[in-house]
Amino acid sequence: MKRCRFYKYFWCIVLCMACFIGGIAIYEKKGSMDISQAKTVSPVKKYGKLTVSGTALVGENGKKIQIKGVSTHGINWYPQYVNKKTFKHLRDSWKVNAVRLAMYTEEYNGYCSGGDKKELKKTVCKGVDALTELGMYAIIDWHILSDGNPNTHVKDAKKFFSSMAKKYKDQNNVIYEICNEPNGGTTWSQIRKYAKKIIPVIRKQNPDAIIIVGTPSWDQEADKAVENPLSYDNILYALHFYSATHKTDLRKVAKEALKSGLPLFVSEFGICDASGNGSVDKKEAEKWLKLLKKYHAGYVIWNLSNKDESSALIKSDCTKLSGWTSKELTVEGRWYKKW
Ligand code: IDC
């Protein structure tokens, strides 16, 4: 009789233990599923349409998002990197949430200097469509440089942005950068004049689109925009730095602008010198990124190519378009991925 009761308790205890262990296993499995599922939630799925609020971008979920992106080199010269597999690798392995599609306007094969307009537009659209499928933000960059003053090609710009905005008017992931780096003495009032022509063209299609506007002297005079900002919502003002050249002085301009509440956006930066080449300065770059983090201001690194220059992310002897090992990345590439 006693022996019988002992067995009854024994099996009861075994059953309880089995339930307990099984419960833990199910809980852990569920937990790990949640983690892996969280990984596959794309940036656009999570944040949706963005609006500018103070110095930050805010998603539909009410949360701030800091754009951490990669810029292509000129798609006029390196179109091979504009594809879904490359961008997917950047999203999943580098945790990049945006890609800037840089289209030169005046340089060799530029959109306004003899380049194949149809082909260039096709490449931009291929990039936007790939990013849309991946749930990433797309920045369409009208990459003026040697043209200096954006008014030089204002007619072309109007047509280009009108057709892009028409095509993407119902999308929540497209950001328009209307002039890369005004330079050559172009004043803020000339940039404003240009912006007032282009912004309405985009906003006619998409009334709340996020638009990035360049500032004088290669996007370094944010103070001019602080003095006389544009009277539109959802505008970001560009500031560019190359950390081996631009240090405390330019950072002071950025800091003052951010402190005053100007929504700055670093649509291009490098950790080398302003030529896109030369030695790198990681320490200065980290000081920059810490400042930007404090204000939730986004940044995009230059450049996605294997050109033989320090600002390229991929080594020149590597022709792979994704899945780069750290040995196949340049110093800048390795640093950014790690950061
Ligand atoms: C550089 C490229 C280089 C190319 C040159 C064309 O890295 O390969 O030959 O443009 O003129 C910028 C510009 C960006 C520059 C980059 C580096 O926006 O187009 O790219 N830079 O010089 N502003 C500051 C630096």
mmCIF file of C-alpha atoms and ligand atoms in Angstrom:
data_model
loop_
_atom_site.group_PDB
_atom_site.id
_atom_site.type_symbol
_atom_site.label_atom_id
_atom_site.label_comp_id
_atom_site.label_asym_id
_atom_site.label_seq_id
_atom_site.Cartn_x
_atom_site.Cartn_y
_atom_site.Cartn_z
ATOM 1 C CA MET A 1 0.000 0.000 0.000
ATOM 2 C CA LYS A 2 2.788 2.424 1.009
ATOM 3 C CA ARG A 3 4.811 1.422 -2.024
ATOM 4 C CA CYS A 4 1.810 2.155 -4.274
ATOM 5 C CA ARG A 5 1.415 5.691 -2.843
ATOM 6 C CA PHE A 6 5.154 6.309 -3.324
ATOM 7 C CA TYR A 7 4.832 5.474 -7.052
ATOM 8 C CA LYS A 8 1.786 7.727 -7.368
ATOM 9 C CA TYR A 9 3.755 10.692 -5.937
ATOM 10 C CA PHE A 10 6.802 9.759 -7.961
ATOM 11 C CA TRP A 11 4.881 9.888 -11.275
ATOM 12 C CA CYS A 12 3.147 13.085 -10.202
ATOM 13 C CA ILE A 13 6.513 14.765 -9.621
ATOM 14 C CA VAL A 14 7.881 13.452 -12.963
ATOM 15 C CA LEU A 15 4.820 14.811 -14.768
ATOM 16 C CA CYS A 16 5.144 18.228 -13.117
ATOM 17 C CA MET A 17 8.825 18.423 -13.980
ATOM 18 C CA ALA A 18 8.132 17.452 -17.594
ATOM 19 C CA CYS A 19 5.470 20.179 -17.857
ATOM 20 C CA PHE A 20 7.860 22.712 -16.321
ATOM 21 C CA ILE A 21 10.744 21.860 -18.674
ATOM 22 C CA GLY A 22 8.401 21.739 -21.686
ATOM 23 C CA GLY A 23 6.980 25.127 -20.724
ATOM 24 C CA ILE A 24 10.436 26.663 -20.576
ATOM 25 C CA ALA A 25 11.288 25.203 -23.996
ATOM 26 C CA ILE A 26 8.114 26.599 -25.580
ATOM 27 C CA TYR A 27 8.683 29.981 -23.949
ATOM 28 C CA GLU A 28 12.265 30.136 -25.210
ATOM 29 C CA LYS A 29 11.230 29.096 -28.694
ATOM 30 C CA LYS A 30 8.562 31.770 -28.732
ATOM 31 C CA GLY A 31 11.062 34.316 -27.424
ATOM 32 C CA SER A 32 13.604 33.512 -30.111
ATOM 33 C CA MET A 33 10.873 33.635 -32.757
ATOM 34 C CA ASP A 34 9.951 37.110 -31.587
ATOM 35 C CA ILE A 35 13.558 38.234 -31.857
ATOM 36 C CA SER A 36 14.006 36.835 -35.364
ATOM 37 C CA GLN A 37 10.663 38.263 -36.446
ATOM 38 C CA ALA A 38 11.639 41.656 -35.049
ATOM 39 C CA LYS A 39 14.741 41.480 -37.234
ATOM 40 C CA THR A 40 12.683 41.195 -40.389
ATOM 41 C CA VAL A 41 10.527 44.251 -39.687
ATOM 42 C CA SER A 42 11.830 46.711 -42.253
ATOM 43 C CA PRO A 43 12.500 50.378 -41.383
ATOM 44 C CA VAL A 44 9.616 51.633 -43.535
ATOM 45 C CA LYS A 45 7.227 49.053 -42.106
ATOM 46 C CA LYS A 46 8.163 50.209 -38.634
ATOM 47 C CA TYR A 47 8.192 53.992 -39.161
ATOM 48 C CA GLY A 48 6.148 54.573 -42.339
ATOM 49 C CA LYS A 49 5.781 58.121 -43.563
ATOM 50 C CA LEU A 50 8.194 60.549 -41.916
ATOM 51 C CA THR A 51 7.723 64.119 -40.815
ATOM 52 C CA VAL A 52 10.216 66.674 -39.565
ATOM 53 C CA SER A 53 9.746 67.515 -35.908
ATOM 54 C CA GLY A 54 12.343 69.820 -34.355
ATOM 55 C CA THR A 55 15.714 68.510 -35.516
ATOM 56 C CA ALA A 56 14.463 64.949 -35.888
ATOM 57 C CA LEU A 57 12.453 62.836 -38.276
ATOM 58 C CA VAL A 58 9.463 61.142 -36.696
ATOM 59 C CA GLY A 59 7.605 58.084 -37.953
ATOM 60 C CA GLU A 60 3.873 57.419 -38.062
ATOM 61 C CA ASN A 61 4.353 55.439 -34.854
ATOM 62 C CA GLY A 62 5.350 58.698 -33.124
ATOM 63 C CA LYS A 63 8.938 57.503 -32.658
ATOM 64 C CA LYS A 64 12.061 59.318 -33.770
ATOM 65 C CA ILE A 65 14.155 57.657 -36.438
ATOM 66 C CA GLN A 66 17.744 58.539 -37.177
ATOM 67 C CA ILE A 67 18.574 57.919 -40.826
ATOM 68 C CA LYS A 68 21.810 55.955 -41.139
ATOM 69 C CA GLY A 69 22.469 55.566 -44.795
ATOM 70 C CA VAL A 70 24.867 54.871 -47.592
ATOM 71 C CA SER A 71 25.205 56.998 -50.718
ATOM 72 C CA THR A 72 25.947 55.480 -54.070
ATOM 73 C CA HIS A 73 28.823 56.958 -56.037
ATOM 74 C CA GLY A 74 27.528 58.643 -59.207
ATOM 75 C CA ILE A 75 25.031 56.233 -60.720
ATOM 76 C CA ASN A 76 26.310 57.696 -63.998
ATOM 77 C CA TRP A 77 29.528 55.724 -63.441
ATOM 78 C CA TYR A 78 28.725 52.966 -60.935
ATOM 79 C CA PRO A 79 25.197 51.789 -61.804
ATOM 80 C CA GLN A 80 26.051 48.182 -60.973
ATOM 81 C CA TYR A 81 25.605 48.845 -57.239
ATOM 82 C CA VAL A 82 21.999 49.936 -57.760
ATOM 83 C CA ASN A 83 20.242 46.626 -57.189
ATOM 84 C CA LYS A 84 18.129 44.827 -54.615
ATOM 85 C CA LYS A 85 20.745 42.304 -53.531
ATOM 86 C CA THR A 86 23.292 45.003 -52.706
ATOM 87 C CA PHE A 87 20.753 47.068 -50.770
ATOM 88 C CA LYS A 88 19.440 44.011 -48.924
ATOM 89 C CA HIS A 89 22.953 43.229 -47.758
ATOM 90 C CA LEU A 90 23.359 46.814 -46.537
ATOM 91 C CA ARG A 91 20.034 46.607 -44.703
ATOM 92 C CA ASP A 92 20.555 43.238 -43.063
ATOM 93 C CA SER A 93 24.280 43.187 -42.459
ATOM 94 C CA TRP A 94 25.104 46.868 -42.016
ATOM 95 C CA LYS A 95 21.771 47.968 -40.460
ATOM 96 C CA VAL A 96 21.451 50.740 -42.993
ATOM 97 C CA ASN A 97 17.931 52.186 -43.312
ATOM 98 C CA ALA A 98 18.353 54.464 -46.334
ATOM 99 C CA VAL A 99 20.246 54.674 -49.596
ATOM 100 C CA ARG A 100 20.986 57.905 -51.417
ATOM 101 C CA LEU A 101 20.912 57.579 -55.191
ATOM 102 C CA ALA A 102 23.422 60.172 -56.384
ATOM 103 C CA MET A 103 22.937 61.309 -59.969
ATOM 104 C CA TYR A 104 25.522 63.804 -61.208
ATOM 105 C CA THR A 105 24.081 66.592 -63.350
ATOM 106 C CA GLU A 106 27.108 68.267 -64.909
ATOM 107 C CA GLU A 107 30.122 65.956 -64.713
ATOM 108 C CA TYR A 108 30.992 63.411 -67.426
ATOM 109 C CA ASN A 109 27.846 61.548 -68.511
ATOM 110 C CA GLY A 110 25.834 63.917 -66.298
ATOM 111 C CA TYR A 111 22.063 64.231 -66.619
ATOM 112 C CA CYS A 112 22.404 67.758 -68.020
ATOM 113 C CA SER A 113 25.739 67.329 -69.786
ATOM 114 C CA GLY A 114 25.143 64.721 -72.435
ATOM 115 C CA GLY A 115 24.251 61.705 -70.274
ATOM 116 C CA ASP A 116 21.445 59.392 -71.388
ATOM 117 C CA LYS A 117 18.516 60.942 -69.500
ATOM 118 C CA LYS A 118 16.237 57.958 -70.045
ATOM 119 C CA GLU A 119 18.834 55.465 -68.862
ATOM 120 C CA LEU A 120 19.778 57.551 -65.815
ATOM 121 C CA LYS A 121 16.133 57.916 -64.806
ATOM 122 C CA LYS A 122 15.687 54.186 -65.265
ATOM 123 C CA THR A 123 18.580 53.554 -62.864
ATOM 124 C CA VAL A 124 17.120 55.949 -60.279
ATOM 125 C CA CYS A 125 13.748 54.182 -60.535
ATOM 126 C CA LYS A 126 15.385 50.766 -60.310
ATOM 127 C CA GLY A 127 16.987 51.938 -57.073
ATOM 128 C CA VAL A 128 13.797 53.414 -55.617
ATOM 129 C CA ASP A 129 11.802 50.294 -56.518
ATOM 130 C CA ALA A 130 14.388 47.981 -54.941
ATOM 131 C CA LEU A 131 14.440 50.081 -51.773
ATOM 132 C CA THR A 132 10.649 50.111 -51.667
ATOM 133 C CA GLU A 133 10.506 46.323 -51.851
ATOM 134 C CA LEU A 134 13.061 46.167 -49.039
ATOM 135 C CA GLY A 135 11.219 48.689 -46.850
ATOM 136 C CA MET A 136 14.087 51.182 -46.893
ATOM 137 C CA TYR A 137 14.075 54.942 -47.423
ATOM 138 C CA ALA A 138 15.250 56.226 -50.813
ATOM 139 C CA ILE A 139 16.925 59.603 -51.256
ATOM 140 C CA ILE A 140 16.854 60.894 -54.826
ATOM 141 C CA ASP A 141 19.878 63.171 -55.088
ATOM 142 C CA TRP A 142 20.188 65.768 -57.864
ATOM 143 C CA HIS A 143 23.960 65.806 -57.598
ATOM 144 C CA ILE A 144 25.086 69.246 -58.729
ATOM 145 C CA LEU A 145 28.799 69.854 -58.284
ATOM 146 C CA SER A 146 30.797 71.595 -61.028
ATOM 147 C CA ASP A 147 27.591 73.344 -62.088
ATOM 148 C CA GLY A 148 27.906 75.241 -58.761
ATOM 149 C CA ASN A 149 24.626 77.116 -58.886
ATOM 150 C CA PRO A 150 21.480 74.951 -58.936
ATOM 151 C CA ASN A 151 19.709 77.582 -61.056
ATOM 152 C CA THR A 152 22.005 76.601 -63.957
ATOM 153 C CA HIS A 153 19.800 73.608 -64.764
ATOM 154 C CA VAL A 154 16.563 74.621 -63.096
ATOM 155 C CA LYS A 155 14.441 73.664 -66.127
ATOM 156 C CA ASP A 156 15.829 70.128 -66.203
ATOM 157 C CA ALA A 157 15.481 69.891 -62.422
ATOM 158 C CA LYS A 158 11.826 70.904 -62.577
ATOM 159 C CA LYS A 159 11.018 68.286 -65.194
ATOM 160 C CA PHE A 160 12.996 65.575 -63.417
ATOM 161 C CA PHE A 161 11.472 66.156 -59.986
ATOM 162 C CA SER A 162 7.996 66.536 -61.424
ATOM 163 C CA SER A 163 8.192 63.119 -63.059
ATOM 164 C CA MET A 164 9.767 61.466 -59.996
ATOM 165 C CA ALA A 165 7.190 62.958 -57.634
ATOM 166 C CA LYS A 166 4.366 61.933 -59.945
ATOM 167 C CA LYS A 167 5.656 58.372 -60.056
ATOM 168 C CA TYR A 168 6.174 58.106 -56.313
ATOM 169 C CA LYS A 169 3.367 60.326 -55.044
ATOM 170 C CA ASP A 170 1.683 57.522 -53.123
ATOM 171 C CA GLN A 171 4.855 56.183 -51.528
ATOM 172 C CA ASN A 172 5.971 56.936 -48.012
ATOM 173 C CA ASN A 173 9.681 56.174 -48.416
ATOM 174 C CA VAL A 174 10.954 58.657 -51.004
ATOM 175 C CA ILE A 175 12.978 61.695 -49.942
ATOM 176 C CA TYR A 176 14.020 64.359 -52.453
ATOM 177 C CA GLU A 177 17.424 66.078 -52.304
ATOM 178 C CA ILE A 178 17.046 68.932 -54.736
ATOM 179 C CA CYS A 179 20.670 70.142 -55.030
ATOM 180 C CA ASN A 180 23.741 68.358 -53.735
ATOM 181 C CA GLU A 181 26.340 71.055 -52.996
ATOM 182 C CA PRO A 182 25.869 74.618 -54.188
ATOM 183 C CA ASN A 183 29.303 76.219 -54.512
ATOM 184 C CA GLY A 184 31.326 78.732 -56.521
ATOM 185 C CA GLY A 185 29.922 81.709 -54.658
ATOM 186 C CA THR A 186 26.272 80.660 -54.920
ATOM 187 C CA THR A 187 24.414 82.536 -52.193
ATOM 188 C CA TRP A 188 21.673 81.321 -49.874
ATOM 189 C CA SER A 189 19.235 83.691 -51.540
ATOM 190 C CA GLN A 190 19.985 82.074 -54.940
ATOM 191 C CA ILE A 191 19.439 78.637 -53.412
ATOM 192 C CA ARG A 192 16.168 79.832 -51.871
ATOM 193 C CA LYS A 193 15.052 81.089 -55.255
ATOM 194 C CA TYR A 194 15.762 77.667 -56.763
ATOM 195 C CA ALA A 195 14.126 75.817 -53.864
ATOM 196 C CA LYS A 196 10.975 77.908 -54.208
ATOM 197 C CA LYS A 197 10.704 76.712 -57.800
ATOM 198 C CA ILE A 198 11.372 73.016 -57.148
ATOM 199 C CA ILE A 199 9.588 72.434 -53.826
ATOM 200 C CA PRO A 200 6.123 73.343 -55.219
ATOM 201 C CA VAL A 201 6.694 70.985 -58.166
ATOM 202 C CA ILE A 202 7.249 68.067 -55.763
ATOM 203 C CA ARG A 203 4.609 69.155 -53.272
ATOM 204 C CA LYS A 204 1.994 69.417 -56.012
ATOM 205 C CA GLN A 205 2.191 65.628 -56.245
ATOM 206 C CA ASN A 206 3.070 64.806 -52.683
ATOM 207 C CA PRO A 207 2.126 67.622 -50.301
ATOM 208 C CA ASP A 208 4.183 66.362 -47.346
ATOM 209 C CA ALA A 209 7.262 64.885 -49.035
ATOM 210 C CA ILE A 210 10.497 65.301 -47.116
ATOM 211 C CA ILE A 211 12.824 67.585 -49.094
ATOM 212 C CA ILE A 212 16.525 68.194 -48.454
ATOM 213 C CA VAL A 213 17.889 71.587 -49.454
ATOM 214 C CA GLY A 214 21.609 72.274 -49.868
ATOM 215 C CA THR A 215 23.371 75.218 -48.232
ATOM 216 C CA PRO A 216 26.128 77.497 -49.625
ATOM 217 C CA SER A 217 29.821 76.515 -49.948
ATOM 218 C CA TRP A 218 29.431 72.782 -50.485
ATOM 219 C CA ASP A 219 26.707 72.450 -47.822
ATOM 220 C CA GLN A 220 28.688 74.109 -45.075
ATOM 221 C CA GLU A 221 26.799 77.318 -44.340
ATOM 222 C CA ALA A 222 23.887 76.089 -42.307
ATOM 223 C CA ASP A 223 24.005 79.386 -40.412
ATOM 224 C CA LYS A 224 22.572 81.136 -43.480
ATOM 225 C CA ALA A 225 19.546 78.842 -43.321
ATOM 226 C CA VAL A 226 19.175 79.561 -39.603
ATOM 227 C CA GLU A 227 19.025 83.297 -40.373
ATOM 228 C CA ASN A 228 16.451 82.887 -43.114
ATOM 229 C CA PRO A 229 14.841 79.450 -43.260
ATOM 230 C CA LEU A 230 12.362 78.418 -45.948
ATOM 231 C CA SER A 231 8.708 78.766 -45.089
ATOM 232 C CA TYR A 232 7.719 75.160 -45.832
ATOM 233 C CA ASP A 233 7.198 72.208 -43.492
ATOM 234 C CA ASN A 234 9.184 68.988 -43.716
ATOM 235 C CA ILE A 235 12.401 70.562 -44.981
ATOM 236 C CA LEU A 236 15.834 69.299 -44.007
ATOM 237 C CA TYR A 237 18.929 71.440 -44.552
ATOM 238 C CA ALA A 238 22.068 69.708 -45.784
ATOM 239 C CA LEU A 239 25.439 69.916 -44.123
ATOM 240 C CA HIS A 240 28.340 67.819 -45.439
ATOM 241 C CA PHE A 241 31.619 66.996 -43.730
ATOM 242 C CA TYR A 242 34.764 65.012 -44.462
ATOM 243 C CA SER A 243 36.303 64.381 -41.085
ATOM 244 C CA ALA A 244 39.993 64.615 -42.049
ATOM 245 C CA THR A 245 39.297 68.164 -43.325
ATOM 246 C CA HIS A 246 36.274 69.472 -41.434
ATOM 247 C CA LYS A 247 36.709 69.487 -37.689
ATOM 248 C CA THR A 248 35.879 71.801 -34.780
ATOM 249 C CA ASP A 249 35.057 74.908 -36.867
ATOM 250 C CA LEU A 250 32.430 73.303 -39.079
ATOM 251 C CA ARG A 251 31.158 71.238 -36.153
ATOM 252 C CA LYS A 252 30.544 74.512 -34.340
ATOM 253 C CA VAL A 253 28.358 75.692 -37.243
ATOM 254 C CA ALA A 254 26.448 72.394 -37.081
ATOM 255 C CA LYS A 255 26.080 72.536 -33.313
ATOM 256 C CA GLU A 256 24.789 76.117 -33.329
ATOM 257 C CA ALA A 257 22.304 75.312 -36.077
ATOM 258 C CA LEU A 258 21.032 72.211 -34.284
ATOM 259 C CA LYS A 259 20.855 74.054 -30.981
ATOM 260 C CA SER A 260 18.721 76.712 -32.622
ATOM 261 C CA GLY A 261 16.382 73.934 -33.811
ATOM 262 C CA LEU A 262 17.320 73.827 -37.501
ATOM 263 C CA PRO A 263 16.714 70.322 -38.877
ATOM 264 C CA LEU A 264 20.111 69.489 -40.322
ATOM 265 C CA PHE A 265 20.724 66.409 -42.377
ATOM 266 C CA VAL A 266 24.158 65.082 -43.294
ATOM 267 C CA SER A 267 23.278 63.694 -46.704
ATOM 268 C CA GLU A 268 26.957 63.056 -47.370
ATOM 269 C CA PHE A 269 30.059 62.585 -45.242
ATOM 270 C CA GLY A 270 33.347 60.755 -45.374
ATOM 271 C CA ILE A 271 36.060 59.940 -42.878
ATOM 272 C CA CYS A 272 38.822 61.021 -45.278
ATOM 273 C CA ASP A 273 39.600 64.490 -46.646
ATOM 274 C CA ALA A 274 37.278 66.627 -48.755
ATOM 275 C CA SER A 275 38.765 65.353 -52.007
ATOM 276 C CA GLY A 276 37.233 61.964 -51.192
ATOM 277 C CA ASN A 277 40.739 60.584 -50.803
ATOM 278 C CA GLY A 278 43.791 60.839 -48.523
ATOM 279 C CA SER A 279 44.154 59.723 -44.928
ATOM 280 C CA VAL A 280 41.227 59.035 -42.640
ATOM 281 C CA ASP A 281 40.318 60.530 -39.269
ATOM 282 C CA LYS A 282 38.064 58.166 -37.332
ATOM 283 C CA LYS A 283 38.255 60.115 -34.080
ATOM 284 C CA GLU A 284 36.883 63.276 -35.653
ATOM 285 C CA ALA A 285 34.243 61.260 -37.492
ATOM 286 C CA GLU A 286 33.077 59.767 -34.211
ATOM 287 C CA LYS A 287 32.842 63.233 -32.639
ATOM 288 C CA TRP A 288 30.608 64.241 -35.556
ATOM 289 C CA LEU A 289 28.351 61.220 -35.280
ATOM 290 C CA LYS A 290 27.973 61.648 -31.530
ATOM 291 C CA LEU A 291 26.805 65.221 -32.049
ATOM 292 C CA LEU A 292 24.315 64.117 -34.704
ATOM 293 C CA LYS A 293 22.998 61.351 -32.470
ATOM 294 C CA LYS A 294 22.236 63.843 -29.717
ATOM 295 C CA TYR A 295 19.863 65.686 -32.064
ATOM 296 C CA HIS A 296 18.619 62.652 -33.998
ATOM 297 C CA ALA A 297 20.029 64.192 -37.169
ATOM 298 C CA GLY A 298 20.532 61.647 -39.919
ATOM 299 C CA TYR A 299 23.670 60.877 -41.895
ATOM 300 C CA VAL A 300 24.665 59.135 -45.110
ATOM 301 C CA ILE A 301 28.180 57.975 -45.922
ATOM 302 C CA TRP A 302 29.936 58.569 -49.271
ATOM 303 C CA ASN A 303 30.350 56.216 -51.287
ATOM 304 C CA LEU A 304 29.152 52.797 -52.453
ATOM 305 C CA SER A 305 31.775 51.828 -55.010
ATOM 306 C CA ASN A 306 35.138 50.136 -55.414
ATOM 307 C CA LYS A 307 36.825 53.195 -56.898
ATOM 308 C CA ASP A 308 40.446 53.465 -55.848
ATOM 309 C CA GLU A 309 39.887 56.260 -53.293
ATOM 310 C CA SER A 310 39.581 56.401 -49.497
ATOM 311 C CA SER A 311 35.907 57.353 -49.529
ATOM 312 C CA ALA A 312 34.916 54.190 -51.419
ATOM 313 C CA LEU A 313 33.519 51.541 -49.071
ATOM 314 C CA ILE A 314 34.782 48.581 -51.094
ATOM 315 C CA LYS A 315 38.372 47.802 -52.033
ATOM 316 C CA SER A 316 39.252 48.408 -55.662
ATOM 317 C CA ASP A 317 40.266 44.805 -56.346
ATOM 318 C CA CYS A 318 36.880 43.492 -55.159
ATOM 319 C CA THR A 319 34.142 43.379 -57.773
ATOM 320 C CA LYS A 320 31.528 41.664 -55.602
ATOM 321 C CA LEU A 321 28.241 43.555 -55.363
ATOM 322 C CA SER A 322 27.210 42.263 -51.932
ATOM 323 C CA GLY A 323 28.270 40.007 -49.091
ATOM 324 C CA TRP A 324 31.652 41.675 -48.679
ATOM 325 C CA THR A 325 33.962 40.228 -46.050
ATOM 326 C CA SER A 326 35.821 42.717 -43.885
ATOM 327 C CA LYS A 327 38.978 42.088 -45.927
ATOM 328 C CA GLU A 328 37.099 43.264 -48.993
ATOM 329 C CA LEU A 329 36.132 46.555 -47.376
ATOM 330 C CA THR A 330 38.280 49.685 -47.166
ATOM 331 C CA VAL A 331 39.176 51.310 -43.845
ATOM 332 C CA GLU A 332 36.097 53.536 -44.215
ATOM 333 C CA GLY A 333 33.902 50.570 -45.145
ATOM 334 C CA ARG A 334 34.999 48.514 -42.147
ATOM 335 C CA TRP A 335 34.666 51.452 -39.800
ATOM 336 C CA TYR A 336 31.135 52.325 -40.939
ATOM 337 C CA LYS A 337 29.873 48.775 -40.823
ATOM 338 C CA LYS A 338 31.173 48.431 -37.286
ATOM 339 C CA TRP A 339 29.808 51.787 -36.231
HETATM 340 C C1 IDC B 1 33.910 62.807 -55.731
HETATM 341 C C2 IDC B 1 34.189 61.338 -55.967
HETATM 342 C C3 IDC B 1 35.259 61.180 -57.027
HETATM 343 C C4 IDC B 1 34.823 61.900 -58.272
HETATM 344 C C5 IDC B 1 34.466 63.343 -57.987
HETATM 345 C C6 IDC B 1 33.857 64.011 -59.210
HETATM 346 O O1 IDC B 1 34.558 60.731 -54.746
HETATM 347 O O2 IDC B 1 35.497 59.828 -57.294
HETATM 348 O O3 IDC B 1 35.836 61.852 -59.241
HETATM 349 O O4 IDC B 1 33.544 63.438 -56.928
HETATM 350 O O5 IDC B 1 34.031 65.335 -59.198
HETATM 351 C C7 IDC B 1 31.728 66.029 -52.436
HETATM 352 C C8 IDC B 1 30.839 65.742 -53.586
HETATM 353 C C9 IDC B 1 31.130 64.386 -54.181
HETATM 354 C C10 IDC B 1 32.623 64.121 -54.213
HETATM 355 C C11 IDC B 1 33.112 64.039 -52.772
HETATM 356 C C12 IDC B 1 34.599 63.745 -52.659
HETATM 357 O O6 IDC B 1 29.471 65.847 -53.252
HETATM 358 O O7 IDC B 1 30.588 64.366 -55.491
HETATM 359 O O8 IDC B 1 32.833 62.895 -54.856
HETATM 360 N N1 IDC B 1 32.799 65.292 -52.095
HETATM 361 O O9 IDC B 1 35.351 64.741 -53.249
HETATM 362 N N2 IDC B 1 31.650 67.039 -51.604
HETATM 363 C C13 IDC B 1 32.682 66.989 -50.749
HETATM 364 C C14 IDC B 1 33.432 65.873 -51.047
#
